mmCIF file of C-alpha atoms in Angstrom:
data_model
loop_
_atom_site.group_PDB
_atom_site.id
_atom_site.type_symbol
_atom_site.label_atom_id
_atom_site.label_comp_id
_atom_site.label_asym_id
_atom_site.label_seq_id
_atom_site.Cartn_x
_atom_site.Cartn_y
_atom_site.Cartn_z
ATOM 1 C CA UNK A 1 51.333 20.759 -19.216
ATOM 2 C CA UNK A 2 48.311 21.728 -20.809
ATOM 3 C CA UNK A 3 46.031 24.701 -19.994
ATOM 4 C CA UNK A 4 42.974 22.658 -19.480
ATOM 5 C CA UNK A 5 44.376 20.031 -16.672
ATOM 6 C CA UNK A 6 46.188 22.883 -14.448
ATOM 7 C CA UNK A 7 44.167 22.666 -11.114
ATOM 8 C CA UNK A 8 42.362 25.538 -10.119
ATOM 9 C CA UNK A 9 42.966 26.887 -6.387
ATOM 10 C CA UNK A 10 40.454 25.846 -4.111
ATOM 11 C CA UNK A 11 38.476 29.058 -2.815
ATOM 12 C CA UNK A 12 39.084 29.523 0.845
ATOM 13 C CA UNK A 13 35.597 29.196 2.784
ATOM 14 C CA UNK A 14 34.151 32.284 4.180
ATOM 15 C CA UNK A 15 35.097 33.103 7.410
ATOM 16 C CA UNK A 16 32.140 33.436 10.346
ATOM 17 C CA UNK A 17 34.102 35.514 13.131
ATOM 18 C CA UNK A 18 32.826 37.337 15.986
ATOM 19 C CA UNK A 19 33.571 37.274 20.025
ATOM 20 C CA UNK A 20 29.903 36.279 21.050
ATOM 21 C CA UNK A 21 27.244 33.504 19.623
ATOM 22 C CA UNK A 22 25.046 36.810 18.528
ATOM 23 C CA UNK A 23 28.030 38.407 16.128
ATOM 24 C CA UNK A 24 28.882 34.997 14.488
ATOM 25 C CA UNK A 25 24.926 34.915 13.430
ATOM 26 C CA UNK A 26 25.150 38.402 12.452
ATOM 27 C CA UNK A 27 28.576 37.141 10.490
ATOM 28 C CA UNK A 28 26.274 34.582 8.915
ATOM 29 C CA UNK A 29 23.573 36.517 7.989
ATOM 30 C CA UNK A 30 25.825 39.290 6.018
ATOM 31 C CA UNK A 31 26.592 35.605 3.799
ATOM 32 C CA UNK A 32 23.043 35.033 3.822
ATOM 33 C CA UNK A 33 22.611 38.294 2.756
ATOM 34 C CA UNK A 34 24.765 38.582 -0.347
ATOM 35 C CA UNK A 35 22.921 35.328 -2.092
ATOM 36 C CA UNK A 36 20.117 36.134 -4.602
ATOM 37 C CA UNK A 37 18.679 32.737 -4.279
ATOM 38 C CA UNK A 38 17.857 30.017 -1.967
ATOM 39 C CA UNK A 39 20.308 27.957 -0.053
ATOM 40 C CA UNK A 40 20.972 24.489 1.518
ATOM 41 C CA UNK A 41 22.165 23.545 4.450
ATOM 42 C CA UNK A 42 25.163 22.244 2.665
ATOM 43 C CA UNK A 43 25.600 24.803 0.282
ATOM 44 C CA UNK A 44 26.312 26.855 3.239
ATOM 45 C CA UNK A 45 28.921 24.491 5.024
ATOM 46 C CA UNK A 46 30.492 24.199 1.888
ATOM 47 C CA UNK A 47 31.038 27.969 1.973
ATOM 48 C CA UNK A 48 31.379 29.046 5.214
ATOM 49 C CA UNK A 49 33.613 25.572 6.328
ATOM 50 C CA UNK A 50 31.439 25.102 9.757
ATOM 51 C CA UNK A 51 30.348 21.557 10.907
ATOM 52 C CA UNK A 52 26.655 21.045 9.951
ATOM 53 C CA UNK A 53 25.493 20.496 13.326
ATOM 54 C CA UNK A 54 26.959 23.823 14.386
ATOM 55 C CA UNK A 55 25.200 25.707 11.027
ATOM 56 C CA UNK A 56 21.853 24.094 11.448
ATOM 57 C CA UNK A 57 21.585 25.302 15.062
ATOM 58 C CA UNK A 58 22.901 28.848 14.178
ATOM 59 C CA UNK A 59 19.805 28.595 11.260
ATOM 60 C CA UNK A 60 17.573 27.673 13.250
ATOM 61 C CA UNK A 61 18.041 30.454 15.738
ATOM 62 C CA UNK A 62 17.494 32.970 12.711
ATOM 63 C CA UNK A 63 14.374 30.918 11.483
ATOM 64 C CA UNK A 64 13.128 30.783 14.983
ATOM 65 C CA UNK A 65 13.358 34.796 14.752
ATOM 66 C CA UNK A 66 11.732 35.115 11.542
ATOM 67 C CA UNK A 67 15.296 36.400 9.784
ATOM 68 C CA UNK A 68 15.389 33.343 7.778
ATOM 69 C CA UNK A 69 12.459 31.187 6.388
ATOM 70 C CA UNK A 70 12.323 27.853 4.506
ATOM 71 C CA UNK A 71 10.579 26.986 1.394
ATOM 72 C CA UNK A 72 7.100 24.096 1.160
ATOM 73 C CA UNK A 73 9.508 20.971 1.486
ATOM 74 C CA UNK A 74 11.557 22.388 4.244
ATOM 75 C CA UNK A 75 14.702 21.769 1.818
ATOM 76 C CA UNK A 76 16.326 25.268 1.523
ATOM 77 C CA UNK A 77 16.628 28.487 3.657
ATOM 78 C CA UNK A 78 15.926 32.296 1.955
ATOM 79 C CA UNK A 79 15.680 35.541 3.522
ATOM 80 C CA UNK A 80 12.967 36.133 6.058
ATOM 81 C CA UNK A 81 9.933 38.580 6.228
ATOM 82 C CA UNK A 82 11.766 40.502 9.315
ATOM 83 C CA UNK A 83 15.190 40.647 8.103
ATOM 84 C CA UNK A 84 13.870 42.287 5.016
ATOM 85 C CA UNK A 85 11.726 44.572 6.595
ATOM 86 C CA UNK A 86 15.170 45.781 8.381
ATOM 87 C CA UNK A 87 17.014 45.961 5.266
ATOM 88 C CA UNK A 88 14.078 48.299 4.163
ATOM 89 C CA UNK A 89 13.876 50.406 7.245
ATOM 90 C CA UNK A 90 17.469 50.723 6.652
ATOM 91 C CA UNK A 91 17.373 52.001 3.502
ATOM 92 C CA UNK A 92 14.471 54.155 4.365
ATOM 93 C CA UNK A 93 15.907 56.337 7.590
ATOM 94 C CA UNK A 94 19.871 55.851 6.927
ATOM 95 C CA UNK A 95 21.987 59.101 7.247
ATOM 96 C CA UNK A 96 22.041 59.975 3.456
ATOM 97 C CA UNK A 97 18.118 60.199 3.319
ATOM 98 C CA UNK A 98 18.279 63.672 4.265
ATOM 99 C CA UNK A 99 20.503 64.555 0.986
ATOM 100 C CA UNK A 100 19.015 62.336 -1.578
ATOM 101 C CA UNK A 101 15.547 63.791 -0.482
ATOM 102 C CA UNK A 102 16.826 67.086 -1.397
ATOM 103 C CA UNK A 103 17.794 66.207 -4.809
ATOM 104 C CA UNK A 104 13.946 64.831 -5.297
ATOM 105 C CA UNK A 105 12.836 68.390 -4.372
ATOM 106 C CA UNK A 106 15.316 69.802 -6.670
ATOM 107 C CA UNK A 107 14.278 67.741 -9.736
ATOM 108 C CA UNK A 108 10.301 68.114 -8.771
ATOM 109 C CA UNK A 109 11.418 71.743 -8.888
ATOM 110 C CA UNK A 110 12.831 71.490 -12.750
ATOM 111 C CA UNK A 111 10.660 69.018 -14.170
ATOM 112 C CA UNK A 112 7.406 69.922 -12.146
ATOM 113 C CA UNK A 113 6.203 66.317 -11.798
ATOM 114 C CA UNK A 114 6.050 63.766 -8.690
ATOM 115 C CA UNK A 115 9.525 62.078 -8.090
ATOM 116 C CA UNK A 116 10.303 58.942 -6.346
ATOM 117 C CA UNK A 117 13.731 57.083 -4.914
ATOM 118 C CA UNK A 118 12.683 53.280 -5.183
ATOM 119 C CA UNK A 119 14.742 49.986 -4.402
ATOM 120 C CA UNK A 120 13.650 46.629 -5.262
ATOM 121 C CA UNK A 121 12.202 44.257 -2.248
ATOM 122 C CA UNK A 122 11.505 40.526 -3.435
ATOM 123 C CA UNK A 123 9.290 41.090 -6.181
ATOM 124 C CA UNK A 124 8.347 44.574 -5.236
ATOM 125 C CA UNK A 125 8.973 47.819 -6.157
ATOM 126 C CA UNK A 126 9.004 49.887 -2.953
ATOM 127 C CA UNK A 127 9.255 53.843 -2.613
ATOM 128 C CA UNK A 128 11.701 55.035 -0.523
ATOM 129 C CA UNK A 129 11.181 58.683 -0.539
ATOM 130 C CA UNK A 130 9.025 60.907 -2.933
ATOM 131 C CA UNK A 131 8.482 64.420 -3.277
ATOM 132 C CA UNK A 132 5.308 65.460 -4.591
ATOM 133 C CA UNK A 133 4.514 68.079 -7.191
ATOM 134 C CA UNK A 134 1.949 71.394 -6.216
ATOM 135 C CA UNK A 135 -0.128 70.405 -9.369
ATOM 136 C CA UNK A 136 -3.336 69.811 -8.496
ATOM 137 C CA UNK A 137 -3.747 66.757 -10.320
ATOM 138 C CA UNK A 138 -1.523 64.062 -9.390
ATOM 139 C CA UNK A 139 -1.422 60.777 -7.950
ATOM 140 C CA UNK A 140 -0.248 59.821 -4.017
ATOM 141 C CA UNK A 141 1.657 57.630 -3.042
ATOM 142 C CA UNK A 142 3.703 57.737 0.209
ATOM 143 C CA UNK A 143 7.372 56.374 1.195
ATOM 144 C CA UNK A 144 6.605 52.868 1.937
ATOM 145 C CA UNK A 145 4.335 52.530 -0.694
ATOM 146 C CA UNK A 146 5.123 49.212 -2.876
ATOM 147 C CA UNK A 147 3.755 47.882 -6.457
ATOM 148 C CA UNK A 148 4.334 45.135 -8.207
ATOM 149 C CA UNK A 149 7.937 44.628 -9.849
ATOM 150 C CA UNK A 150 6.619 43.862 -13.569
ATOM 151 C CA UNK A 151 3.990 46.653 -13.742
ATOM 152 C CA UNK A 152 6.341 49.590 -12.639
ATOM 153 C CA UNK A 153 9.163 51.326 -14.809
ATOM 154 C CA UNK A 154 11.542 51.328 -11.829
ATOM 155 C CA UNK A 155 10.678 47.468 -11.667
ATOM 156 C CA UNK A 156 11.560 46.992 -15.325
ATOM 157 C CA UNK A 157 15.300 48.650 -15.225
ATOM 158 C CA UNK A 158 15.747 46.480 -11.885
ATOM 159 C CA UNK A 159 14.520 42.998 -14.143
ATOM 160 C CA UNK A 160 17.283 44.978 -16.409
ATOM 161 C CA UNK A 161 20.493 44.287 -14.664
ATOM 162 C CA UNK A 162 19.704 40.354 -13.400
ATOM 163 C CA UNK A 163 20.357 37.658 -16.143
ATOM 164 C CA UNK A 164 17.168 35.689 -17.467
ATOM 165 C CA UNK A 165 17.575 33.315 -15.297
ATOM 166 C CA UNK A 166 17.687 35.440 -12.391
ATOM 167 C CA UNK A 167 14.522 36.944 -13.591
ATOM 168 C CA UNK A 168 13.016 33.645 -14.059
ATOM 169 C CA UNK A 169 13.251 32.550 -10.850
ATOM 170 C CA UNK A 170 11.835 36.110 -9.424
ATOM 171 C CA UNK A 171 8.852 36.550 -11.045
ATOM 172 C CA UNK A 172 8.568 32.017 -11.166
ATOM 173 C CA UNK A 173 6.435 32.195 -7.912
ATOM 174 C CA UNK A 174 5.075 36.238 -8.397
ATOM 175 C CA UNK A 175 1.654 35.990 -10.452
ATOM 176 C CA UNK A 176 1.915 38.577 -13.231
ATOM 177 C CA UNK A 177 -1.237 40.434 -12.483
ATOM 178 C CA UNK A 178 -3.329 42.759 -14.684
ATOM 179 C CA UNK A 179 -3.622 46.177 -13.517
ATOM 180 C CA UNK A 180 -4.816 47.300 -16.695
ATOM 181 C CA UNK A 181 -5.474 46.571 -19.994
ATOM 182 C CA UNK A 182 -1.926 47.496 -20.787
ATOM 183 C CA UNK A 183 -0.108 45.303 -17.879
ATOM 184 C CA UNK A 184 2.537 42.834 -19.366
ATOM 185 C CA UNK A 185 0.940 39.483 -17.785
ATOM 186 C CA UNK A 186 2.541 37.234 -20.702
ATOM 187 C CA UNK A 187 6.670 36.263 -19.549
ATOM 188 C CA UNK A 188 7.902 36.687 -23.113
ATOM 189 C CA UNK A 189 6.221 40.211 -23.877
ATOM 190 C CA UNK A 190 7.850 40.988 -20.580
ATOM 191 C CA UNK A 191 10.987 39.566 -21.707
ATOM 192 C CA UNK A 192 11.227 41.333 -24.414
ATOM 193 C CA UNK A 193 10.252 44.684 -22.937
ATOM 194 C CA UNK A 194 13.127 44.030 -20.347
ATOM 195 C CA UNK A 195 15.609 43.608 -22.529
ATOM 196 C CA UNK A 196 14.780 46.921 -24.478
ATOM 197 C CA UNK A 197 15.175 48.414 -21.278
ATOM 198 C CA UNK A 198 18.297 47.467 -20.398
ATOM 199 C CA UNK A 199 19.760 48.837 -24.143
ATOM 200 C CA UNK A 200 17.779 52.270 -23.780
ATOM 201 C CA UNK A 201 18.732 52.740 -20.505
ATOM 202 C CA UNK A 202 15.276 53.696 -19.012
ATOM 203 C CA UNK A 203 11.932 52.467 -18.252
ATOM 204 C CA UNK A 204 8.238 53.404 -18.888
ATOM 205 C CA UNK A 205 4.886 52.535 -17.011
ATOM 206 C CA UNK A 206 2.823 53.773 -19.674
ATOM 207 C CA UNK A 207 -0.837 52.974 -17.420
ATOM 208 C CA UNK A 208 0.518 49.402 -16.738
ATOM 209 C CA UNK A 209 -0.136 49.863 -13.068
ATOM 210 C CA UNK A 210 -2.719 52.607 -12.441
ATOM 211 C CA UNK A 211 -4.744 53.372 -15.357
ATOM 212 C CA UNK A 212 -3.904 57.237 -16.211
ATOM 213 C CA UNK A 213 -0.250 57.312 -14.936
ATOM 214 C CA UNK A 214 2.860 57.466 -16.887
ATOM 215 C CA UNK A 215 6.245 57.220 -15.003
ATOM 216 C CA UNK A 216 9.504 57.037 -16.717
ATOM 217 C CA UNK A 217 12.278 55.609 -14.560
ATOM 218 C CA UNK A 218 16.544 55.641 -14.596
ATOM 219 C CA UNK A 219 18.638 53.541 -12.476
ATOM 220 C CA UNK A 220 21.102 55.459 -9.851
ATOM 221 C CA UNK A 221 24.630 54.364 -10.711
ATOM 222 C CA UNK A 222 26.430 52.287 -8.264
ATOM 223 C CA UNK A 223 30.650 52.051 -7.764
ATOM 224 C CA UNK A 224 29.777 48.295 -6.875
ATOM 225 C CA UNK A 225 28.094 47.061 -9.556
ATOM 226 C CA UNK A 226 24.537 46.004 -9.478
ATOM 227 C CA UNK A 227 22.376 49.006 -7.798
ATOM 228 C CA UNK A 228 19.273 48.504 -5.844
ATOM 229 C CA UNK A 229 18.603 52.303 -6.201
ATOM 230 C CA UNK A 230 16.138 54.048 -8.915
ATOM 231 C CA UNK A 231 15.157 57.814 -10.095
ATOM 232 C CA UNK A 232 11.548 57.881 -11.044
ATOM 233 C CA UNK A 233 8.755 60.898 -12.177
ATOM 234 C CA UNK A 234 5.392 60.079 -12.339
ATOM 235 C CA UNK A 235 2.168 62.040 -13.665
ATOM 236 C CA UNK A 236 -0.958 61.595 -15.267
ATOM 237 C CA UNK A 237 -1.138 60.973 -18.760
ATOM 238 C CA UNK A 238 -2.319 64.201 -19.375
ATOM 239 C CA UNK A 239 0.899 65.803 -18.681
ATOM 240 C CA UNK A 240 3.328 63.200 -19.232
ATOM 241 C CA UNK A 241 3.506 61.525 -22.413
ATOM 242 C CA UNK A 242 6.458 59.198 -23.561
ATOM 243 C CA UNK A 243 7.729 62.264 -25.753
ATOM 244 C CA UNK A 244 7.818 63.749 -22.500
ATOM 245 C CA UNK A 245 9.110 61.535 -20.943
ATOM 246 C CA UNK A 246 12.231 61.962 -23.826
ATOM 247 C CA UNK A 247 12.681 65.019 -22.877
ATOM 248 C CA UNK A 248 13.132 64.695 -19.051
ATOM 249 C CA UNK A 249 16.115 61.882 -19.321
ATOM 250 C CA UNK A 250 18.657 64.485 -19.090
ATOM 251 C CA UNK A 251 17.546 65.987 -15.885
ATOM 252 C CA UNK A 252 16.275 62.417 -14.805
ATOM 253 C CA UNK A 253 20.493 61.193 -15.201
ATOM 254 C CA UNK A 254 21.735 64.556 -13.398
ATOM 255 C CA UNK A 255 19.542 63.187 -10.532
ATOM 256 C CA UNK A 256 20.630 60.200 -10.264
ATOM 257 C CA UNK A 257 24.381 60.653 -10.625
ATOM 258 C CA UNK A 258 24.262 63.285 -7.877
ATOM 259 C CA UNK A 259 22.456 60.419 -5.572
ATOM 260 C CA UNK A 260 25.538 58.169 -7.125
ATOM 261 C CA UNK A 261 27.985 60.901 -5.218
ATOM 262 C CA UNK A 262 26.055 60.798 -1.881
ATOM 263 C CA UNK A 263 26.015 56.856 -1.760
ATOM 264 C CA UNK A 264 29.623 56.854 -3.029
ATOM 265 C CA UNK A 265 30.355 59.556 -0.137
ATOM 266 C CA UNK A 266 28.450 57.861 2.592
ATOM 267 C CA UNK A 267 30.351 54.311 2.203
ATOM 268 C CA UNK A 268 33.367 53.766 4.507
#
C-alpha cells in the first residue's frame, strides 16, 4: 500500500475529569489555557469530546466569571482579564520567587546596572521582579510594571520564539505606538528586527521605549520548550551602550541558566 493513503490514527479527545462541576471547569480551563489563540465552541468539542450543550454551559460559567471572554461578533472564546491576572499573580509570588530574586541581586552586584525577570502577558511585557542598582541615576520601575511588547528588548526575544504568524496575530489588534523617535511602529522593520533577534540570541531597547534607556535582554532557558521567562539590565544611555551591552551577555546567560535550574527544580 502506499505511504500516502495509510490512515492516520485519530487523536483521542482530551479528557475533562474531576469529582465536582468546579474541577471539570478547572480541567477545562488548563485546555483553555495551553491554546495561543482563540477558540470555537466547536473547536473545543472537537477536542475535548463533550456534547455542545454541556461545553457551552461550562463556558459560560467561566465567561460569567470573567475567566473567559468573547471577541466583537460573539463567535470565539480567549482568555479572560481575571484568569490572566491569576496566571500573573502566580508567576509573581510562587515559591521560586525567593531564589530567582537572589540571582537578580547577584547579577546587579557584577554588572552594577538595574535587572529585571519579565514574562510576556498578551501583548505586554510585564516585570516580575527587579532589583535596582545604588547608582544614582537610574530609571524605576517596580514588579508589576508592564510596557509594550514591541518597544521592549525582553518583548523582542519573546516575538523571537512564536512563528510569523503567531506574531501577526499578536501585535494584529496591539497599535504599534511611538515612544520615541526610535520606536519600531512599521510591522516589517519590526519583522526584520525580530528575526535578527532570534539568530543573535538577545535583544536591545536602544531608547525605543523611554527616551535615554538602553536595556539588553536574554531569554531564560526552558526544559519544555517555549519559555515565558526573560533576563533583562537596564540603564541610561550614559552608562550602557550596545558595546556594553556586548560585554554583559556572558554574565547576562550565567543568570539566566541558573533561573533555568530553579524552574527545572521547582517542577514536579
Amino acid at each position: 500500500m502506499p505511504l500516502a493513503s495509510v490512515p492516520l490514527p485519530a487523536s483521542a479527545p482530551t479528557e475533562i475529569n474531576g469529582d465536582t462541576p468546579t474541577l471539570r471547569l478547572f480541567a477545562l480551563l488548563e485546555v483553555i489555557a495551553s491554546k495561543s489563540s482563540y477558540f470555537s465552541l466547536q473547536n473545543l468539542a472537537d477536542e475535548t469530546g463533550l456534547p455542545k450543550a454541556t461545553l457551552h454551559r461550562m463556558l459560560q460559567q467561566l465567561e460569567s466569571a470573567h475567566l473567559l471572554e468573547r471577541t466583537a461578533d460573539a463567535r470565539l472564546y480567549g482568555t479572560g482579564n481575571r484568569l490572566r491576572k491569576l496566571a500573573e499573580n502566580l508567576l509573581i509570588n510562587d515559591t521560586a520567587h525567593g531564589a530567582r530574586h537572589a540571582v537578580l541581586r547577584h547579577l546587579v552586584n557584577e554588572v552594577g546596572e538595574s535587572c529585571n525577570l519579565t514574562a510576556l502577558s498578551g501583548s505586554e511585557v510585564i516585570y516580575l521582579d527587579r532589583v535596582e542598582t545604588s547608582a544614582p541615576l537610574r530609571f524605576y520601575l517596580h514588579p508589576g510594571s508592564r510596557v509594550p511588547v514591541h518597544c521592549s528588548a525582553s518583548g523582542k526575544v519573546f516575538l523571537s520564539q512564536m512563528s510569523p504568524a503567531q506574531r501577526l496575530r499578536l501585535l494584529a489588534h496591539a497599535p504599534l505606538d511611538a515612544y520615541t523617535p526610535k520606536t519600531l511602529t512599521d510591522m516589517a522593520a519590526l519583522e526584520q528586527e525580530v528575526k535578527q533577534v532570534k539568530r543573535q540570541g538577545f535583544a536591545l531597547d536602544n531608547e525605543e521605549f523611554l527616551p535615554g534607556l538602553m536595556c539588553v535582554a536574554v531569554l531564560v532557558p526552558s526544559a519544555q520548550g517555549a519559555s515565558n521567562l526573560c533576563v533583562a539590565v537596564q540603564a541610561p544611555v550614559l552608562r550602557l551602550t550596545p558595546e556594553r551591552c556586548l560585554q554583559l551577555l556572558p554574565a547576562l546567560q550565567r543568570a539566566a541558566q541558573a533561573i533555568s535550574a530553579i524552574e527545572t527544580e521547582a517542577m514536579p
